[in-house]
JSON list of C-alpha atoms and ligand atoms in Angstrom, two decimals:
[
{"chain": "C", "resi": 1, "resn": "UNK", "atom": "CA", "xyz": [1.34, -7.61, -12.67]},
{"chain": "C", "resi": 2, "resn": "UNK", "atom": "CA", "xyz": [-0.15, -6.15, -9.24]},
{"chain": "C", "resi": 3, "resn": "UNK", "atom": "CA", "xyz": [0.17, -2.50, -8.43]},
{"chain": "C", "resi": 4, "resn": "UNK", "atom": "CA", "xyz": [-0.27, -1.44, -4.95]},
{"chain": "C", "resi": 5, "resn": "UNK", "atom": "CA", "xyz": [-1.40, 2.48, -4.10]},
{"chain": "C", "resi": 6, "resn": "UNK", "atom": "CA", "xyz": [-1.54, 4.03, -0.87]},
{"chain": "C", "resi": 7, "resn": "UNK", "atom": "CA", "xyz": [-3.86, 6.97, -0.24]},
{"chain": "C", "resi": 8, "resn": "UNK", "atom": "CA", "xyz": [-1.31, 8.58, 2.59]},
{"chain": "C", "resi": 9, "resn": "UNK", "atom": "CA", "xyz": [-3.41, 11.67, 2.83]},
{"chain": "C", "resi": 10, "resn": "UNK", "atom": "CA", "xyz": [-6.08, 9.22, 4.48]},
{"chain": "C", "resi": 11, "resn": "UNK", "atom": "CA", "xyz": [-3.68, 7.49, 6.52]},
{"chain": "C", "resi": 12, "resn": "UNK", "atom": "CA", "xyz": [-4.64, 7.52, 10.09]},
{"chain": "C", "resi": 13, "resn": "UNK", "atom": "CA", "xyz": [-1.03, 5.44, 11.58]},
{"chain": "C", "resi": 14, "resn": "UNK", "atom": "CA", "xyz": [-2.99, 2.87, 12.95]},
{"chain": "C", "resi": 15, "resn": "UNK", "atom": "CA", "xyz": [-0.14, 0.50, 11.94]},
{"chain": "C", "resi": 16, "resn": "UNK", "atom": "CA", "xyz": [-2.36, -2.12, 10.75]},
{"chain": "C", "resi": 17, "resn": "UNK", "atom": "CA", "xyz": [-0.23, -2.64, 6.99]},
{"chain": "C", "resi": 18, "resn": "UNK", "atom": "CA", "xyz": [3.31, -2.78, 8.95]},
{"chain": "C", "resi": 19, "resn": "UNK", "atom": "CA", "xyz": [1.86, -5.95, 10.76]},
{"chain": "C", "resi": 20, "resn": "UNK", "atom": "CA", "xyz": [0.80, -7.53, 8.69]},
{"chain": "C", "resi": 21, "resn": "UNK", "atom": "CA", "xyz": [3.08, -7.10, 5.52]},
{"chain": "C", "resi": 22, "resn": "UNK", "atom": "CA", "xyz": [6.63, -5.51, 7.16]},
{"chain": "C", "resi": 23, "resn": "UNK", "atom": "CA", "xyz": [8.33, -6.51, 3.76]},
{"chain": "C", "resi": 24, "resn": "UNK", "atom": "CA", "xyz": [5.91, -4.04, 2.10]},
{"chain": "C", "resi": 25, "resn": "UNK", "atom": "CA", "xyz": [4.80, -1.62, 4.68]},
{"chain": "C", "resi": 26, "resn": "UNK", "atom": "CA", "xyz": [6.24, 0.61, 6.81]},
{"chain": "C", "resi": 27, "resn": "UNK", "atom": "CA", "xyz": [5.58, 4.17, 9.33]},
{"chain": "C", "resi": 28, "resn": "UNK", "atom": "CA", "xyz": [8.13, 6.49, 7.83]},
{"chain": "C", "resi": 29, "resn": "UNK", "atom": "CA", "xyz": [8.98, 9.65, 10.25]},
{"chain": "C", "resi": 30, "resn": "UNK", "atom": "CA", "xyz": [5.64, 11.23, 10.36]},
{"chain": "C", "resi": 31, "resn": "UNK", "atom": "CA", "xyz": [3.89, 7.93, 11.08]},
{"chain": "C", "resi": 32, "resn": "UNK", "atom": "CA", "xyz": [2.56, 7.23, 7.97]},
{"chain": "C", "resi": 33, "resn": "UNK", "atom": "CA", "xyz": [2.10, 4.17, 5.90]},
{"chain": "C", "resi": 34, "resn": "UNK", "atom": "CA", "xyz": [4.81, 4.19, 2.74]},
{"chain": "C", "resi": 35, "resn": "UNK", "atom": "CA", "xyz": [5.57, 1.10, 0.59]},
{"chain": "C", "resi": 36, "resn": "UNK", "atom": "CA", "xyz": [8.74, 0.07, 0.66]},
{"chain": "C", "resi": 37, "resn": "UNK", "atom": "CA", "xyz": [10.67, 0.58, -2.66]},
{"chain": "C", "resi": 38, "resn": "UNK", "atom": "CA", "xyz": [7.38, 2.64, -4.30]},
{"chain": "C", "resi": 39, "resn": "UNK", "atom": "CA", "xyz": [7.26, 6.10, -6.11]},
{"chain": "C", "resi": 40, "resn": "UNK", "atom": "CA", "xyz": [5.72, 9.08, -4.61]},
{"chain": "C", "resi": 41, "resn": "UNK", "atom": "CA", "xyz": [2.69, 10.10, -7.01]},
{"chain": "C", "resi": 42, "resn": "UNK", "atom": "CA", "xyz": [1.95, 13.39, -5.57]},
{"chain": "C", "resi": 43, "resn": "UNK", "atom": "CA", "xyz": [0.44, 12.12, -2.02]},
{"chain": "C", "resi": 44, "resn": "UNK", "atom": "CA", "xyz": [0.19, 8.43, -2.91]},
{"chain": "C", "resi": 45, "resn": "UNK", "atom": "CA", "xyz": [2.46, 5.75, -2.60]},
{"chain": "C", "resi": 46, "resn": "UNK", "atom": "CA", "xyz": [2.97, 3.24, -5.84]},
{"chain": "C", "resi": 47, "resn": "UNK", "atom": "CA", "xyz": [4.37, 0.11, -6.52]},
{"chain": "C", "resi": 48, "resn": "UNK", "atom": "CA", "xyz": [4.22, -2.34, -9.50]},
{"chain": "C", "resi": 49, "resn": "UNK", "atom": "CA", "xyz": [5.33, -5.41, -8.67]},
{"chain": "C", "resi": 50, "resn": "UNK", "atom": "CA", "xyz": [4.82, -9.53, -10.14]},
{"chain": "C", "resi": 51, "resn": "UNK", "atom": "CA", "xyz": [4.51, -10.81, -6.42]},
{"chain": "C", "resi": 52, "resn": "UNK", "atom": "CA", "xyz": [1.92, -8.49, -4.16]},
{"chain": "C", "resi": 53, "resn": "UNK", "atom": "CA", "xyz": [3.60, -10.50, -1.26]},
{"chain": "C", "resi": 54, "resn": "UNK", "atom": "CA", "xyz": [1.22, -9.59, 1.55]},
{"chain": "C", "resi": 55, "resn": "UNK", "atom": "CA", "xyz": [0.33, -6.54, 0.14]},
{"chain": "C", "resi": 56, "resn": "UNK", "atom": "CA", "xyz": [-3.66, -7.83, -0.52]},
{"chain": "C", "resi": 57, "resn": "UNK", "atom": "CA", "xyz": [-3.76, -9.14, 3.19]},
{"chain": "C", "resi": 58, "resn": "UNK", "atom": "CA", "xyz": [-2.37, -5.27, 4.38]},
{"chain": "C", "resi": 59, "resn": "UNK", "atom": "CA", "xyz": [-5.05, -3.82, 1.80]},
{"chain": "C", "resi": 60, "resn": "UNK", "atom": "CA", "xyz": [-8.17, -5.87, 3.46]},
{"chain": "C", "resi": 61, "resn": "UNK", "atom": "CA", "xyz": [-6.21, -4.92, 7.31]},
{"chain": "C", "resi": 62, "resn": "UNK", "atom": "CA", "xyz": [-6.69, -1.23, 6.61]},
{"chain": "C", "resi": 63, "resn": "UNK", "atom": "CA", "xyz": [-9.52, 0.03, 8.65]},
{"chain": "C", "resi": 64, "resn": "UNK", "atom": "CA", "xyz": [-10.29, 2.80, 6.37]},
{"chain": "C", "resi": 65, "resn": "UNK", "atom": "CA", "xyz": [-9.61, 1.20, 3.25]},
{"chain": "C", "resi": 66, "resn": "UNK", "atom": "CA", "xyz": [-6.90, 3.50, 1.46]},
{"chain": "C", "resi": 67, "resn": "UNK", "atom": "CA", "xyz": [-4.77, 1.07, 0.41]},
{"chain": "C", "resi": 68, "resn": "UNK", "atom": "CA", "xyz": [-5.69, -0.44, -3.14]},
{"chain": "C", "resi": 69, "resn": "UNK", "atom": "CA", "xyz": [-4.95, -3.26, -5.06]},
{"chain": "C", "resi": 70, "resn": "UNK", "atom": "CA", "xyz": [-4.55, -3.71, -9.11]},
{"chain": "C", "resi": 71, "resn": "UNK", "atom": "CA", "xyz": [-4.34, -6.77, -11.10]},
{"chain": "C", "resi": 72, "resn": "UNK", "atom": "CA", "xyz": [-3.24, -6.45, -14.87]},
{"chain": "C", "resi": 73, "resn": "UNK", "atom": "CA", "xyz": [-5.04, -2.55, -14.53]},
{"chain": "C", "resi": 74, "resn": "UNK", "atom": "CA", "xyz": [-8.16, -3.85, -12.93]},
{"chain": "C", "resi": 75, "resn": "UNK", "atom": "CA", "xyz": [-8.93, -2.65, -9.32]},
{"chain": "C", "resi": 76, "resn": "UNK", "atom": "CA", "xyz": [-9.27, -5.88, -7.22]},
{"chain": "C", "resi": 77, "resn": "UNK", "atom": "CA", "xyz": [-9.22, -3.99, -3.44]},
{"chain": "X", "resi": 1, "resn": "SF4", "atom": "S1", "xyz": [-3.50, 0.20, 7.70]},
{"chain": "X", "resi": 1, "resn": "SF4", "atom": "FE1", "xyz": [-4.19, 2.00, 6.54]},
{"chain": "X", "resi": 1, "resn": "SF4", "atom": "S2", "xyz": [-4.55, 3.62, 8.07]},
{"chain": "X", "resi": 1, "resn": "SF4", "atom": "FE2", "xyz": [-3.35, 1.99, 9.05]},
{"chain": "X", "resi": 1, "resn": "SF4", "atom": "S3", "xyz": [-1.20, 2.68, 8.85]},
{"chain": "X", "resi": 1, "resn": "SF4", "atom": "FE3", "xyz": [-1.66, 1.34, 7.09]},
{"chain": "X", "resi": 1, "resn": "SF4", "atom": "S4", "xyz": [-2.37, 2.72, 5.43]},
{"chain": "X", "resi": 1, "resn": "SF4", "atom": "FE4", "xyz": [-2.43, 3.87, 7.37]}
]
């Protein structure tokens, strides 16, 4: 099981997770990242899910790294 987070607070809209993972990834109104289909834990974005997709390729794209990766609880990115 992966879980994906998103630090939004950190987000800087560079766009960089929307290219290269759309079916995870998207600007929402304010331009910043939100993971399609995640809950909202206070600032952060999260979403458990069996297939991380491209969601480890949008983690290593983020230029300032707030985009994090578990696998089976252990932080892998
Ligand atoms: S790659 Fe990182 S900084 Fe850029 S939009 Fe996505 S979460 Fe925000």
């Amino acid at each position: 099981m992966f879980k994906l987070v998103v630090e939004r607070d950190g987000c800087t809209s560079c766009g960089s997770c929307e290219d290269v993972c759309p079916e995870l990834f998207e600007l929402d109104e304010g331009s910043i990242a939100h993971i399609i289909g995640s809950k909202r834990v206070d600032n952060n974005d999260e979403l458990e899910t069996e297939d991380e997709k491209c969601g480890i390729d949008a983690a290593e794209s983020c230029p300032v790294m707030i985009i994090h990766v578990y696998e089976d609880g252990v932080e892998i990115l």
